[in-house]
C-alpha cells in the first residue's frame, strides 16, 4: 500500500492538488494512490526507483540553514535543513532554530497571534465603494497581504517540522548530489518515532521500493535522480497519510472500539494477495536472485487491515493532504533537496531522456531517504494540526 509517483511529471505535478484523488486497491489487493493531475496525467502505482529519468538543473540557488552544532553531524556548518526560509518570519525562526531551538514554540505562538490580528484587521476593512481604480487597488493590496501571510504560514510549518527532527536528534539530509556522502544513517532513531503498527506498514513500504535488495544495504547503484526525488515526495505523502490513519487507529484501540473482525480481515487480505510483479525499472538494478519474491516481504498487520476496511469515501478523505500550505512545503522541500527537474516533453508526448542525470547511492542510503521522507510526512501532519488549532487555515 504505497503512494504513487507521477513519472511523466516533476515533483510539483506529483504532489500538487489534483482534480481528483482516489485511494483504492490494486489488482494485487494492496492499496495505492491514484491521482489525476491538473495536467491530465494519471498516476496509479507503487513508487519504484529506476535507472533512467529526467535530469535535474537547479534554476534557483538555495542555501541550507546553518547551525553552530547539529544533532548527529559534526562541524560548525552542519545544515539543519535543505530549504532556506525567505520571509521575514521564516528568517526570524531560522535564527531561533540555530541559537535557541527550545524557544521556537513560543516564537511560533507569537507569530501566529500576529498573523491572526492582521487577518482580522483585513477582514474588518470595508471595501471602497468609490472609483473602480480604488477597488482594484484595494483588492490587489489584500491579495499581496494574503500571499505574504500564506508564505509565512508555510515557513512556520516547515520550521516546526525541522524542530521535531532536531528534538529527535536526527539531521535532515542537506542535499542530494551525484555522489551522495556516506555516513551513519541513524535508521533506528527514525524507526522509534513511529508506533509499532505504523512501523510495520513502513517496513512494507520499504520492501516494495527496495525489492529483493532490501537486505543488501552496502551495494551502490546508479539511479535516476528524478525517480529518487519522486519516491521521496511520494513517501512524504505516505507518511502524512499513515500518521493520519494511525492516529485514528490508536484512539480506537485505546477506547476499545476497533471494528470487529480486524484479525479475520487481516488473514483474508494476506491470503488473497497475489505477489505483485517487479516494476520493470526496478529489475534493472534489483535483479539479484533472492530466496523471497518481490512481494513476499509485504506482511499482514493490524493497521493495514484496519485501513483496508475503510469505505471508499473514508479512503478518499484520509488520502488527501488537507491544506495547500502542506502541499507547497512538500514541493519546496523536495526541490531544495534534489534540485528543480528540467522536464522536456517531445512532440509525441514522451519524456526526453537525452539529458538524464543519475546519482550513485547505496541501498542503505536509499532506505534512509525513504525513512526520512515518511517521518517528514508524519511530522507535517502533526504540525499542521497544531498550527490549525491556533490559526485556522485547513479547509473543512
Short mmCIF file of C-alpha atoms in Angstrom, two decimals:
data_model
loop_
_atom_site.label_atom_id
_atom_site.label_comp_id
_atom_site.label_asym_id
_atom_site.label_seq_id
_atom_site.Cartn_x
_atom_site.Cartn_y
_atom_site.Cartn_z
CA UNK A 1 0.00 0.00 0.00
CA UNK A 2 2.06 2.88 -1.19
CA UNK A 3 1.66 6.33 -2.62
CA UNK A 4 2.02 6.90 -6.31
CA UNK A 5 4.52 8.90 -8.31
CA UNK A 6 3.79 10.79 -11.50
CA UNK A 7 6.67 9.55 -13.62
CA UNK A 8 5.88 11.88 -16.50
CA UNK A 9 5.92 15.00 -14.39
CA UNK A 10 8.09 16.97 -11.97
CA UNK A 11 7.82 16.96 -8.18
CA UNK A 12 5.35 19.82 -8.33
CA UNK A 13 2.95 17.90 -10.55
CA UNK A 14 3.43 14.80 -8.41
CA UNK A 15 2.18 16.48 -5.23
CA UNK A 16 0.19 19.50 -6.40
CA UNK A 17 -3.56 19.43 -5.64
CA UNK A 18 -5.37 17.47 -8.31
CA UNK A 19 -8.80 17.45 -9.79
CA UNK A 20 -9.44 14.07 -8.26
CA UNK A 21 -7.53 11.88 -5.83
CA UNK A 22 -8.62 8.32 -5.24
CA UNK A 23 -7.23 5.75 -2.92
CA UNK A 24 -8.08 2.23 -3.93
CA UNK A 25 -6.95 -1.33 -4.14
CA UNK A 26 -4.73 -2.61 -6.90
CA UNK A 27 -5.35 -5.91 -8.60
CA UNK A 28 -2.97 -7.48 -6.11
CA UNK A 29 -5.13 -6.45 -3.20
CA UNK A 30 -2.80 -3.75 -1.95
CA UNK A 31 -3.64 -0.09 -1.73
CA UNK A 32 -2.26 2.74 -3.85
CA UNK A 33 -2.87 6.40 -4.55
CA UNK A 34 -4.42 7.25 -7.90
CA UNK A 35 -4.10 10.89 -8.84
CA UNK A 36 -5.34 12.72 -11.89
CA UNK A 37 -3.32 15.91 -12.02
CA UNK A 38 -4.40 19.27 -13.38
CA UNK A 39 -2.40 18.46 -16.50
CA UNK A 40 -4.28 15.24 -17.04
CA UNK A 41 -1.52 12.78 -16.13
CA UNK A 42 -2.76 9.65 -14.43
CA UNK A 43 -0.62 8.05 -11.76
CA UNK A 44 -1.52 4.76 -10.11
CA UNK A 45 1.45 2.75 -8.93
CA UNK A 46 3.78 1.88 -6.11
CA UNK A 47 6.80 4.19 -6.11
CA UNK A 48 9.82 2.50 -7.66
CA UNK A 49 13.25 3.79 -8.47
CA UNK A 50 14.67 3.25 -11.95
CA UNK A 51 17.92 3.81 -13.75
CA UNK A 52 16.61 6.27 -16.28
CA UNK A 53 14.80 9.51 -15.81
CA UNK A 54 14.87 13.21 -16.45
CA UNK A 55 17.84 15.26 -15.30
CA UNK A 56 17.77 18.00 -12.72
CA UNK A 57 19.08 21.51 -13.03
CA UNK A 58 18.60 23.92 -10.20
CA UNK A 59 17.15 27.19 -11.52
CA UNK A 60 17.25 28.89 -8.13
CA UNK A 61 20.22 28.67 -5.85
CA UNK A 62 19.24 27.82 -2.32
CA UNK A 63 21.37 27.65 0.78
CA UNK A 64 20.56 25.46 3.73
CA UNK A 65 20.00 26.75 7.26
CA UNK A 66 23.34 26.52 9.07
CA UNK A 67 23.82 25.77 12.74
CA UNK A 68 26.66 26.07 15.20
CA UNK A 69 26.16 22.43 16.10
CA UNK A 70 23.98 19.75 14.60
CA UNK A 71 22.34 16.80 16.30
CA UNK A 72 24.21 14.00 14.59
CA UNK A 73 26.59 15.75 12.22
CA UNK A 74 29.80 17.30 13.43
CA UNK A 75 31.21 20.60 12.30
CA UNK A 76 30.33 24.25 12.66
CA UNK A 77 28.45 24.47 9.35
CA UNK A 78 26.34 21.32 9.51
CA UNK A 79 22.99 22.09 7.82
CA UNK A 80 19.75 21.83 9.73
CA UNK A 81 17.53 21.56 6.65
CA UNK A 82 17.90 21.93 2.87
CA UNK A 83 15.26 24.63 2.43
CA UNK A 84 16.14 28.26 3.06
CA UNK A 85 13.34 30.24 4.70
CA UNK A 86 12.88 33.55 2.90
CA UNK A 87 10.06 35.51 4.54
CA UNK A 88 10.88 37.85 7.45
CA UNK A 89 9.10 35.50 9.84
CA UNK A 90 10.89 32.50 8.34
CA UNK A 91 14.31 34.13 8.71
CA UNK A 92 13.48 35.04 12.30
CA UNK A 93 12.52 31.44 13.08
CA UNK A 94 15.66 30.19 11.33
CA UNK A 95 17.79 32.26 13.71
CA UNK A 96 15.93 30.80 16.68
CA UNK A 97 16.44 27.25 15.37
CA UNK A 98 20.17 27.93 15.20
CA UNK A 99 20.61 29.69 18.53
CA UNK A 100 17.74 28.71 20.85
CA UNK A 101 15.61 25.94 19.29
CA UNK A 102 13.76 25.31 22.56
CA UNK A 103 12.23 28.80 22.24
CA UNK A 104 10.69 28.08 18.82
CA UNK A 105 7.19 27.09 20.09
CA UNK A 106 6.84 30.36 21.99
CA UNK A 107 8.06 32.34 18.98
CA UNK A 108 5.61 30.50 16.73
CA UNK A 109 2.73 31.27 19.11
CA UNK A 110 3.62 34.96 18.95
CA UNK A 111 3.85 34.97 15.15
CA UNK A 112 0.53 33.14 14.77
CA UNK A 113 -1.16 35.70 17.00
CA UNK A 114 0.24 38.46 14.82
CA UNK A 115 -0.96 36.74 11.64
CA UNK A 116 -4.42 36.33 13.16
CA UNK A 117 -4.51 40.01 14.11
CA UNK A 118 -3.55 41.04 10.59
CA UNK A 119 -6.13 38.73 9.04
CA UNK A 120 -8.89 40.00 11.35
CA UNK A 121 -7.99 43.61 10.57
CA UNK A 122 -8.13 42.97 6.84
CA UNK A 123 -11.50 41.24 7.09
CA UNK A 124 -12.93 44.19 9.02
CA UNK A 125 -11.69 46.73 6.49
CA UNK A 126 -14.55 47.78 4.29
CA UNK A 127 -14.11 47.56 0.55
CA UNK A 128 -14.13 51.03 -1.06
CA UNK A 129 -17.25 51.85 -2.98
CA UNK A 130 -15.86 54.84 -4.89
CA UNK A 131 -13.84 54.70 -8.07
CA UNK A 132 -13.12 51.45 -9.85
CA UNK A 133 -9.39 52.10 -9.58
CA UNK A 134 -9.70 52.25 -5.77
CA UNK A 135 -11.45 48.89 -5.72
CA UNK A 136 -8.81 47.30 -7.93
CA UNK A 137 -6.01 48.74 -5.76
CA UNK A 138 -7.74 47.54 -2.57
CA UNK A 139 -8.10 44.01 -3.93
CA UNK A 140 -4.50 43.95 -5.10
CA UNK A 141 -3.21 45.05 -1.69
CA UNK A 142 -5.39 42.46 0.03
CA UNK A 143 -4.09 39.77 -2.32
CA UNK A 144 -0.45 40.70 -1.65
CA UNK A 145 -1.00 40.64 2.11
CA UNK A 146 -2.78 37.28 1.91
CA UNK A 147 0.12 35.83 -0.09
CA UNK A 148 2.60 37.13 2.49
CA UNK A 149 0.64 35.50 5.30
CA UNK A 150 0.44 32.24 3.38
CA UNK A 151 4.21 32.21 2.76
CA UNK A 152 4.87 32.99 6.42
CA UNK A 153 2.49 30.21 7.45
CA UNK A 154 4.27 27.70 5.21
CA UNK A 155 7.61 28.59 6.74
CA UNK A 156 6.22 28.37 10.25
CA UNK A 157 5.06 24.85 9.48
CA UNK A 158 8.43 23.97 7.98
CA UNK A 159 10.34 25.35 10.96
CA UNK A 160 8.21 23.25 13.32
CA UNK A 161 8.89 20.11 11.26
CA UNK A 162 12.63 20.82 11.37
CA UNK A 163 12.47 21.32 15.12
CA UNK A 164 10.83 17.91 15.56
CA UNK A 165 13.76 16.32 13.74
CA UNK A 166 16.15 18.26 15.99
CA UNK A 167 14.28 17.10 19.08
CA UNK A 168 14.64 13.52 17.84
CA UNK A 169 18.40 14.10 17.40
CA UNK A 170 18.17 13.33 13.68
CA UNK A 171 19.54 15.56 10.93
CA UNK A 172 17.66 16.04 7.68
CA UNK A 173 19.60 15.22 4.54
CA UNK A 174 21.10 18.56 3.41
CA UNK A 175 21.11 17.84 -0.33
CA UNK A 176 21.33 15.03 -2.85
CA UNK A 177 24.37 15.27 -5.12
CA UNK A 178 25.55 13.00 -7.97
CA UNK A 179 27.60 11.13 -5.34
CA UNK A 180 25.75 11.49 -2.01
CA UNK A 181 28.05 11.35 1.03
CA UNK A 182 28.10 8.18 3.07
CA UNK A 183 27.83 8.16 6.83
CA UNK A 184 25.71 6.93 9.73
CA UNK A 185 22.09 6.58 8.71
CA UNK A 186 20.50 6.55 12.19
CA UNK A 187 17.64 4.40 10.88
CA UNK A 188 16.92 3.21 14.40
CA UNK A 189 16.21 6.74 15.58
CA UNK A 190 13.75 7.29 12.74
CA UNK A 191 12.01 3.97 13.35
CA UNK A 192 11.48 4.78 17.04
CA UNK A 193 9.43 7.85 16.06
CA UNK A 194 6.54 5.66 14.83
CA UNK A 195 4.11 3.35 16.59
CA UNK A 196 4.73 -0.42 16.23
CA UNK A 197 1.72 -0.73 13.93
CA UNK A 198 2.83 2.17 11.73
CA UNK A 199 6.38 0.79 11.62
CA UNK A 200 5.04 -2.48 10.18
CA UNK A 201 3.43 -0.50 7.40
CA UNK A 202 6.66 1.44 6.80
CA UNK A 203 8.64 -1.80 6.57
CA UNK A 204 6.22 -2.99 3.89
CA UNK A 205 6.63 0.33 2.10
CA UNK A 206 10.41 -0.12 2.12
CA UNK A 207 10.13 -3.72 0.93
CA UNK A 208 8.03 -2.67 -2.05
CA UNK A 209 10.53 0.02 -3.02
CA UNK A 210 13.77 -1.89 -2.45
CA UNK A 211 12.53 -5.26 -3.66
CA UNK A 212 14.97 -8.13 -3.21
CA UNK A 213 17.74 -5.68 -2.34
CA UNK A 214 16.07 -4.87 0.99
CA UNK A 215 18.76 -6.80 2.83
CA UNK A 216 21.66 -5.52 0.74
CA UNK A 217 22.45 -2.14 2.28
CA UNK A 218 26.08 -1.72 1.21
CA UNK A 219 25.79 -2.13 -2.57
CA UNK A 220 25.81 1.07 -4.61
CA UNK A 221 23.58 1.63 -7.62
CA UNK A 222 23.29 4.37 -10.24
CA UNK A 223 19.72 5.62 -10.04
CA UNK A 224 17.82 8.40 -11.76
CA UNK A 225 17.80 11.47 -9.54
CA UNK A 226 14.29 12.32 -10.70
CA UNK A 227 12.97 8.90 -9.70
CA UNK A 228 14.59 9.08 -6.28
CA UNK A 229 13.04 12.52 -5.80
CA UNK A 230 9.62 11.26 -6.81
CA UNK A 231 9.91 8.32 -4.40
CA UNK A 232 10.92 10.78 -1.67
CA UNK A 233 7.94 13.08 -2.34
CA UNK A 234 5.55 10.13 -2.53
CA UNK A 235 6.95 8.76 0.73
CA UNK A 236 6.35 12.12 2.43
CA UNK A 237 2.70 11.90 1.36
CA UNK A 238 2.59 8.29 2.54
CA UNK A 239 3.92 9.30 5.94
CA UNK A 240 1.30 12.05 6.20
CA UNK A 241 -1.46 9.56 5.35
CA UNK A 242 -0.02 6.90 7.65
CA UNK A 243 0.12 9.22 10.67
CA UNK A 244 -3.43 10.33 9.98
CA UNK A 245 -4.88 6.82 9.96
CA UNK A 246 -2.60 5.60 12.75
CA UNK A 247 -3.83 8.42 14.97
CA UNK A 248 -7.40 7.24 14.48
CA UNK A 249 -6.37 3.59 14.90
CA UNK A 250 -4.57 4.26 18.18
CA UNK A 251 -7.56 6.19 19.52
CA UNK A 252 -10.00 3.43 18.67
CA UNK A 253 -7.63 0.80 20.08
CA UNK A 254 -7.28 2.73 23.34
CA UNK A 255 -11.02 3.21 23.69
CA UNK A 256 -11.62 -0.40 22.58
CA UNK A 257 -13.94 0.49 19.72
CA UNK A 258 -11.94 -1.04 16.89
CA UNK A 259 -14.17 -2.69 14.25
CA UNK A 260 -14.85 -6.33 14.91
CA UNK A 261 -13.08 -8.91 12.81
CA UNK A 262 -9.88 -6.96 12.14
CA UNK A 263 -7.86 -10.14 12.67
CA UNK A 264 -10.09 -12.03 10.21
CA UNK A 265 -9.76 -9.26 7.63
CA UNK A 266 -6.00 -9.31 8.14
CA UNK A 267 -5.72 -13.02 7.40
CA UNK A 268 -8.06 -12.82 4.42
CA UNK A 269 -6.17 -9.91 2.86
CA UNK A 270 -2.85 -11.67 3.29
CA UNK A 271 -4.04 -14.98 1.88
CA UNK A 272 -5.81 -13.43 -1.11
CA UNK A 273 -3.00 -11.07 -2.06
CA UNK A 274 -1.01 -12.06 -5.11
CA UNK A 275 2.69 -11.35 -5.28
CA UNK A 276 2.98 -8.25 -7.48
CA UNK A 277 5.46 -8.47 -10.36
CA UNK A 278 8.59 -6.34 -10.04
CA UNK A 279 8.47 -2.95 -11.66
CA UNK A 280 10.37 -3.18 -14.99
CA UNK A 281 12.70 -0.36 -13.95
CA UNK A 282 13.40 -1.96 -10.57
CA UNK A 283 14.63 -5.20 -12.13
CA UNK A 284 17.39 -3.31 -13.93
CA UNK A 285 19.25 -2.75 -10.66
CA UNK A 286 17.49 -5.08 -8.21
CA UNK A 287 17.62 -8.26 -10.24
CA UNK A 288 19.92 -10.23 -7.98
CA UNK A 289 18.22 -13.51 -7.10
CA UNK A 290 16.91 -13.96 -3.60
CA UNK A 291 15.06 -16.59 -1.68
CA UNK A 292 11.94 -14.48 -1.47
CA UNK A 293 9.81 -12.88 -4.18
CA UNK A 294 9.47 -9.15 -4.59
CA UNK A 295 6.11 -9.02 -2.91
CA UNK A 296 6.61 -11.66 -0.26
CA UNK A 297 8.03 -9.09 2.14
CA UNK A 298 4.59 -7.47 2.35
CA UNK A 299 3.42 -8.77 5.69
CA UNK A 300 -0.01 -8.57 7.31
CA UNK A 301 -0.56 -6.03 10.06
CA UNK A 302 -3.50 -4.83 12.12
CA UNK A 303 -3.16 -1.26 10.88
CA UNK A 304 -3.03 -2.39 7.26
CA UNK A 305 -6.17 -4.47 7.74
CA UNK A 306 -7.81 -1.56 9.54
CA UNK A 307 -7.13 0.76 6.60
CA UNK A 308 -8.35 -1.75 4.04
CA UNK A 309 -11.64 -2.00 5.93
CA UNK A 310 -12.39 1.69 5.15
CA UNK A 311 -15.09 2.54 2.67
CA UNK A 312 -14.18 4.43 -0.49
CA UNK A 313 -15.23 7.81 0.90
CA UNK A 314 -13.08 7.42 4.01
CA UNK A 315 -10.09 6.34 1.95
CA UNK A 316 -10.56 9.37 -0.27
CA UNK A 317 -10.65 11.69 2.72
CA UNK A 318 -7.65 10.22 4.52
CA UNK A 319 -5.56 10.12 1.33
CA UNK A 320 -5.99 13.85 0.77
CA UNK A 321 -3.48 16.39 2.03
CA UNK A 322 -5.70 18.91 3.76
CA UNK A 323 -4.03 22.25 3.06
CA UNK A 324 -2.34 23.94 0.13
CA UNK A 325 0.36 25.07 2.55
CA UNK A 326 1.31 21.46 3.32
CA UNK A 327 1.41 20.65 -0.40
CA UNK A 328 3.72 23.60 -1.02
CA UNK A 329 6.02 22.52 1.82
CA UNK A 330 6.43 19.05 0.30
CA UNK A 331 7.11 20.58 -3.11
CA UNK A 332 9.63 23.15 -1.85
CA UNK A 333 11.43 20.75 0.48
CA UNK A 334 11.83 18.10 -2.23
CA UNK A 335 13.02 20.66 -4.76
CA UNK A 336 15.55 22.08 -2.26
CA UNK A 337 16.81 18.57 -1.59
CA UNK A 338 17.05 17.29 -5.17
CA UNK A 339 17.08 20.45 -7.26
CA UNK A 340 14.44 21.56 -9.72
CA UNK A 341 13.89 19.00 -12.50
CA UNK A 342 14.19 20.12 -16.09
CA UNK A 343 11.34 18.37 -17.83
CA UNK A 344 11.43 18.09 -21.62
CA UNK A 345 8.41 16.65 -23.42
CA UNK A 346 8.77 15.63 -27.05
CA UNK A 347 6.10 16.49 -29.67
CA UNK A 348 4.97 12.86 -29.39
CA UNK A 349 4.17 13.42 -25.72
CA UNK A 350 7.02 11.34 -24.31
CA UNK A 351 9.72 12.42 -21.85
CA UNK A 352 13.01 13.44 -23.46
CA UNK A 353 15.65 11.48 -21.54
CA UNK A 354 18.66 12.72 -23.52
CA UNK A 355 19.88 14.74 -20.50
CA UNK A 356 19.32 12.08 -17.89
CA UNK A 357 21.27 12.54 -14.67
CA UNK A 358 21.95 9.64 -12.39
CA UNK A 359 23.30 9.56 -8.85
CA UNK A 360 25.26 6.88 -7.07
CA UNK A 361 23.57 5.83 -3.86
CA UNK A 362 23.75 2.75 -1.68
CA UNK A 363 20.60 0.83 -0.91
CA UNK A 364 21.20 1.71 2.72
CA UNK A 365 21.25 5.38 1.76
CA UNK A 366 18.07 4.98 -0.25
CA UNK A 367 16.42 3.25 2.69
CA UNK A 368 17.41 6.13 4.93
CA UNK A 369 15.98 8.69 2.49
CA UNK A 370 12.65 6.86 2.41
CA UNK A 371 12.53 6.59 6.21
CA UNK A 372 13.29 10.30 6.49
CA UNK A 373 10.57 11.15 3.97
CA UNK A 374 7.93 9.07 5.76
CA UNK A 375 8.88 10.70 9.06
CA UNK A 376 8.78 14.16 7.47
CA UNK A 377 5.20 13.48 6.32
CA UNK A 378 4.25 12.22 9.77
CA UNK A 379 5.65 15.36 11.40
CA UNK A 380 3.92 17.52 8.81
CA UNK A 381 0.56 16.07 9.83
CA UNK A 382 1.32 16.82 13.47
CA UNK A 383 2.39 20.43 13.00
CA UNK A 384 -0.40 21.16 10.52
CA UNK A 385 -2.95 20.08 13.13
CA UNK A 386 -1.16 22.03 15.87
CA UNK A 387 -0.97 25.28 13.90
CA UNK A 388 -4.55 24.97 12.62
CA UNK A 389 -5.79 24.81 16.21
CA UNK A 390 -4.31 28.28 16.75
CA UNK A 391 -4.62 29.85 13.30
CA UNK A 392 -7.33 28.19 11.23
CA UNK A 393 -6.26 27.58 7.65
CA UNK A 394 -7.19 23.95 6.89
CA UNK A 395 -10.30 23.59 4.75
CA UNK A 396 -13.12 21.70 6.41
#
